[in-house]
mmCIF file of C-alpha atoms in Angstrom:
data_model
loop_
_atom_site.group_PDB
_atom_site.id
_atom_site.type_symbol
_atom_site.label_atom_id
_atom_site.label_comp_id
_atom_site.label_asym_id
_atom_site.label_seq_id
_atom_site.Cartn_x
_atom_site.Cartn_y
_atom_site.Cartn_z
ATOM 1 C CA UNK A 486 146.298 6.358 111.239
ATOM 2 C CA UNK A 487 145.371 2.426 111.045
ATOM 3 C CA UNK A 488 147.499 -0.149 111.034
ATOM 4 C CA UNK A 489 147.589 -3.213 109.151
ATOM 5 C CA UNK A 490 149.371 -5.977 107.922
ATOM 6 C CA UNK A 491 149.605 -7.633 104.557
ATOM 7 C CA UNK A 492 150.651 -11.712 104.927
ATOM 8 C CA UNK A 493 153.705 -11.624 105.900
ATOM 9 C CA UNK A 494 155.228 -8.203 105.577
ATOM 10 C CA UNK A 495 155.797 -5.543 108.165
ATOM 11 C CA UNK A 496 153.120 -3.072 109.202
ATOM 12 C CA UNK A 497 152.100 -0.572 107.345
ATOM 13 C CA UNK A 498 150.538 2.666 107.923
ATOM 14 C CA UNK A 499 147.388 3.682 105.715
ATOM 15 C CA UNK A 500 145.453 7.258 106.305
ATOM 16 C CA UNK A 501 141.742 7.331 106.756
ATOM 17 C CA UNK A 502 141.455 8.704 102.859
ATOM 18 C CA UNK A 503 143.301 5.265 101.880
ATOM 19 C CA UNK A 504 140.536 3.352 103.447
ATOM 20 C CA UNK A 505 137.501 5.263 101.282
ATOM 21 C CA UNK A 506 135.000 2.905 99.531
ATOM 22 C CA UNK A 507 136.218 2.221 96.179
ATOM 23 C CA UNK A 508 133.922 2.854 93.356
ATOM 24 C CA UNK A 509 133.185 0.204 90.757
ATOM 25 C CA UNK A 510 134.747 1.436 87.229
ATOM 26 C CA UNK A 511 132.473 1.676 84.838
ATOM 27 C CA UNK A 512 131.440 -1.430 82.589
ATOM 28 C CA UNK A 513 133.704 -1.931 79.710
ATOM 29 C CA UNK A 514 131.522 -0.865 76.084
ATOM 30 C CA UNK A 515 131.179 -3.965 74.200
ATOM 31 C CA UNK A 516 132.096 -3.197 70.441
ATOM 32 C CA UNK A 517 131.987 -5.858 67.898
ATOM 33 C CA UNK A 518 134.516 -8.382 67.865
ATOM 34 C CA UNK A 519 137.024 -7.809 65.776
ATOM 35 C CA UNK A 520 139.097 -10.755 64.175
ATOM 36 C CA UNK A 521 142.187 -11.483 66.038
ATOM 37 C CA UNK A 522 144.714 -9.666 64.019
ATOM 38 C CA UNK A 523 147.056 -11.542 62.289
ATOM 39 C CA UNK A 524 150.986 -10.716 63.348
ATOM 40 C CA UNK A 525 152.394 -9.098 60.555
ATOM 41 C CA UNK A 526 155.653 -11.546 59.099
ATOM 42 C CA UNK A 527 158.127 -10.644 56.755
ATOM 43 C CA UNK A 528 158.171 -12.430 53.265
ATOM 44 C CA UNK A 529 161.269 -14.211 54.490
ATOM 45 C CA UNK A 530 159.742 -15.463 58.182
ATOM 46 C CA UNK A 531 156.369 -16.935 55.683
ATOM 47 C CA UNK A 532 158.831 -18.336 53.489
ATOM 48 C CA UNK A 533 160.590 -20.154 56.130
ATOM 49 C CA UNK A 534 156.888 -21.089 57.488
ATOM 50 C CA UNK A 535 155.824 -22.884 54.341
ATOM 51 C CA UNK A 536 159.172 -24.384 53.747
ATOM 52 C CA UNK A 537 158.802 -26.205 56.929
ATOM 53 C CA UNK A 538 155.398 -27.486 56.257
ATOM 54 C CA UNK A 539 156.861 -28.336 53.011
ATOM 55 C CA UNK A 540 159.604 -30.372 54.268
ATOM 56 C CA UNK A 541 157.337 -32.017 56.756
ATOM 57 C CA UNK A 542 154.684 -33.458 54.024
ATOM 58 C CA UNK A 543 157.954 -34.290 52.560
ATOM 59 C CA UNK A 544 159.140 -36.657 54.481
ATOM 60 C CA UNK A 545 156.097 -37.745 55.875
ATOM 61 C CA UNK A 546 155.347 -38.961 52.223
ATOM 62 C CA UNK A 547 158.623 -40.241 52.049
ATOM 63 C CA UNK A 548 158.224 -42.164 55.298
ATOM 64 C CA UNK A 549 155.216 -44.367 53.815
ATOM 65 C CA UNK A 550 156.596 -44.867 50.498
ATOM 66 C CA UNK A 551 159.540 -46.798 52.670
ATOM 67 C CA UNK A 552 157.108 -48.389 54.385
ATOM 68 C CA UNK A 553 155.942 -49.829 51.787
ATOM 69 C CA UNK A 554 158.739 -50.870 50.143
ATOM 70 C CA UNK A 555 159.808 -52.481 53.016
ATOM 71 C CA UNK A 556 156.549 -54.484 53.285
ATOM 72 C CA UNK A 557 156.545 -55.579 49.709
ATOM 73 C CA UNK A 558 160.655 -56.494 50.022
ATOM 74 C CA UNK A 559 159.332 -58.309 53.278
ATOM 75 C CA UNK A 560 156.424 -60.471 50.992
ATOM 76 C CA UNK A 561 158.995 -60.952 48.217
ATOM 77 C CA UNK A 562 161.591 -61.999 50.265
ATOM 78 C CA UNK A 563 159.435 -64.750 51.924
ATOM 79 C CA UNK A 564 158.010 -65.938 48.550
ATOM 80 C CA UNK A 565 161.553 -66.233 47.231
ATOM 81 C CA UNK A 566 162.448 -68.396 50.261
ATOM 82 C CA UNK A 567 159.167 -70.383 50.400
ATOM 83 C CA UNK A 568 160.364 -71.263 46.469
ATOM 84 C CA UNK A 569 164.135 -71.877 47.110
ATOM 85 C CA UNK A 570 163.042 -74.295 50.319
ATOM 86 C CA UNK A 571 160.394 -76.015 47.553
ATOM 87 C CA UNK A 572 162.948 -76.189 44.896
ATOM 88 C CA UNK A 573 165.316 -77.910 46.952
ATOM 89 C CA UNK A 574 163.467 -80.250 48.316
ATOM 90 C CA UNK A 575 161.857 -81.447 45.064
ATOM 91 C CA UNK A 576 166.030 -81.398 43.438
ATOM 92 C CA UNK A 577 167.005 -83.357 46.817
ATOM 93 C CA UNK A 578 163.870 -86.037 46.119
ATOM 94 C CA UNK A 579 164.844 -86.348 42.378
ATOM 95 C CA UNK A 580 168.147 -87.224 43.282
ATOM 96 C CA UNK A 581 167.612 -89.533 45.442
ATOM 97 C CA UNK A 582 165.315 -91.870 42.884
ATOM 98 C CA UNK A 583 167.597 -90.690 40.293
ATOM 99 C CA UNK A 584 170.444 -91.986 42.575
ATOM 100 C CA UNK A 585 168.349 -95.066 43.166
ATOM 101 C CA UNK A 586 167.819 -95.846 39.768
ATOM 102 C CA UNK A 587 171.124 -96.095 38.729
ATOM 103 C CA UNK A 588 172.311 -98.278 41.632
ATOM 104 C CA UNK A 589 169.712 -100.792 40.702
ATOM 105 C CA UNK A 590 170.286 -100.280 37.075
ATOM 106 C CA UNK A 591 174.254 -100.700 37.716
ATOM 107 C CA UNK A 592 173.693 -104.074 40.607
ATOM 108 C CA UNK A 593 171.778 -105.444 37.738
ATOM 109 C CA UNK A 594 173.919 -105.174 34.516
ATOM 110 C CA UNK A 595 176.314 -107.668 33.656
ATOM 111 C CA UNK A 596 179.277 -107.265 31.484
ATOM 112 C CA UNK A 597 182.224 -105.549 31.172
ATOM 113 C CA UNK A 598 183.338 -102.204 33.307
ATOM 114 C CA UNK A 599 182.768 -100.702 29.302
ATOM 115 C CA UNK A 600 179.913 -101.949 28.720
ATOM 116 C CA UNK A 601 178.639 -100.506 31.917
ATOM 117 C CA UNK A 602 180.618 -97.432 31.449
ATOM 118 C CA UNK A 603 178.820 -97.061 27.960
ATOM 119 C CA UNK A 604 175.304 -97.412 29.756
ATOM 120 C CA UNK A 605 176.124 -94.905 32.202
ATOM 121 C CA UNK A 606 177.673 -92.497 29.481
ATOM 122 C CA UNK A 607 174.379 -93.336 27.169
ATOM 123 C CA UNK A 608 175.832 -92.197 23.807
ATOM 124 C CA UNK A 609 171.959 -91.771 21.987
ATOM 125 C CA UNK A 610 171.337 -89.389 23.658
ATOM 126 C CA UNK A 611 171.978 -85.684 22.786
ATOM 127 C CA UNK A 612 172.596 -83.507 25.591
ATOM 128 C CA UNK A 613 172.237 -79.551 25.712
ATOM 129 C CA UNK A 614 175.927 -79.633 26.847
ATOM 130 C CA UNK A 615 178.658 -79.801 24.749
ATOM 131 C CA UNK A 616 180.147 -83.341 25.481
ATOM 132 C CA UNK A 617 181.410 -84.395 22.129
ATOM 133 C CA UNK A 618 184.640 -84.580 23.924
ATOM 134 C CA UNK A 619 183.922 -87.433 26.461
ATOM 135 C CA UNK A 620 182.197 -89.426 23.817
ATOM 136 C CA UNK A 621 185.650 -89.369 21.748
ATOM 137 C CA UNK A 622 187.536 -89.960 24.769
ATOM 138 C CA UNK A 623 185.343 -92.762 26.393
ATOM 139 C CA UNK A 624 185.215 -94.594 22.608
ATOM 140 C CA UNK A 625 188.942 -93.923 22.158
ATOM 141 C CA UNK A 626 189.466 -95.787 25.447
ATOM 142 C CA UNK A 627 186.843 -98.389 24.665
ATOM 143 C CA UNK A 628 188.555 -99.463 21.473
ATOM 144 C CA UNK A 629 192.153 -99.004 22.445
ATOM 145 C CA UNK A 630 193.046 -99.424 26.141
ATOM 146 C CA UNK A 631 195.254 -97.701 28.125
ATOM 147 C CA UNK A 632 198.390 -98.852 28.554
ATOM 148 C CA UNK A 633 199.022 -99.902 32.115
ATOM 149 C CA UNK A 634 202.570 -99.614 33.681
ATOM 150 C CA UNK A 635 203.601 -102.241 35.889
#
């Protein structure tokens, strides 16, 4: 009887029969090879399968389209503002010559508060708006002054 040891274990015996030369099994026969067989699922487990897929493409095409509307909210949004900040600049310049206008229009009439009243009201003219009313009033007081209380 031998002794020998394996790593780290404790010795063990082996009998001269143990230690015969080993004969090499014979080579495997190569056969043809066969496709990988396919596990066999239930009609429920393929369901679920394809479902998932399903629900993936799903919201992977869902995914874009928000994308994209985002982006095109995102080019919208910025064209509305580059408008509104041209709009209000062009409103803010009007005024101001508008606003110019009449100051040198009012510095340089002469005549009575009426009279320059009646310029500003500028009772040719036909407005869009409704102001039938503050022509009747301003002529009424034109005409007939109020009566002041002293």
């Amino acid at each position: 009887r031998y002794i020998t040891r394996m790593d780290s274990e404790a010795p063990v015996e082996q009998s001269p029969i143990e230690q015969a030369p080993v004969e090499p099994a014979p080579a495997p026969v190569e056969e043809a090879p066969l496709e990988p067989a396919a596990p066999q699922l239930s009609p429920l487990q393929q369901f679920e399968i394809e479902h998932a897929q399903f629900l993936q493409e799903k919201q992977r095409k869902s995914s874009e389209a928000q994308e994209k509307v985002i982006a095109e909210a995102a080019q919208d949004l910025a064209k509305f503002y580059e408008t509104r900040t041209e709009s209000i600049r062009k409103r803010a310049t009007q005024n101001r010559e508008e606003e110019a206008l009449t100051k040198q229009h009012l510095e340089s009439t002469e005549g009575t508060v009426w009279e320059r009243a009646c310029d500003l009201a500028n009772f040719q003219q036909t407005f869009k708006k409704d102001t039938t009313r503050l022509r009747q009033t301003m002529l009424r007081l034109k005409n007939k002054p109020a009566v002041s209380r002293s």
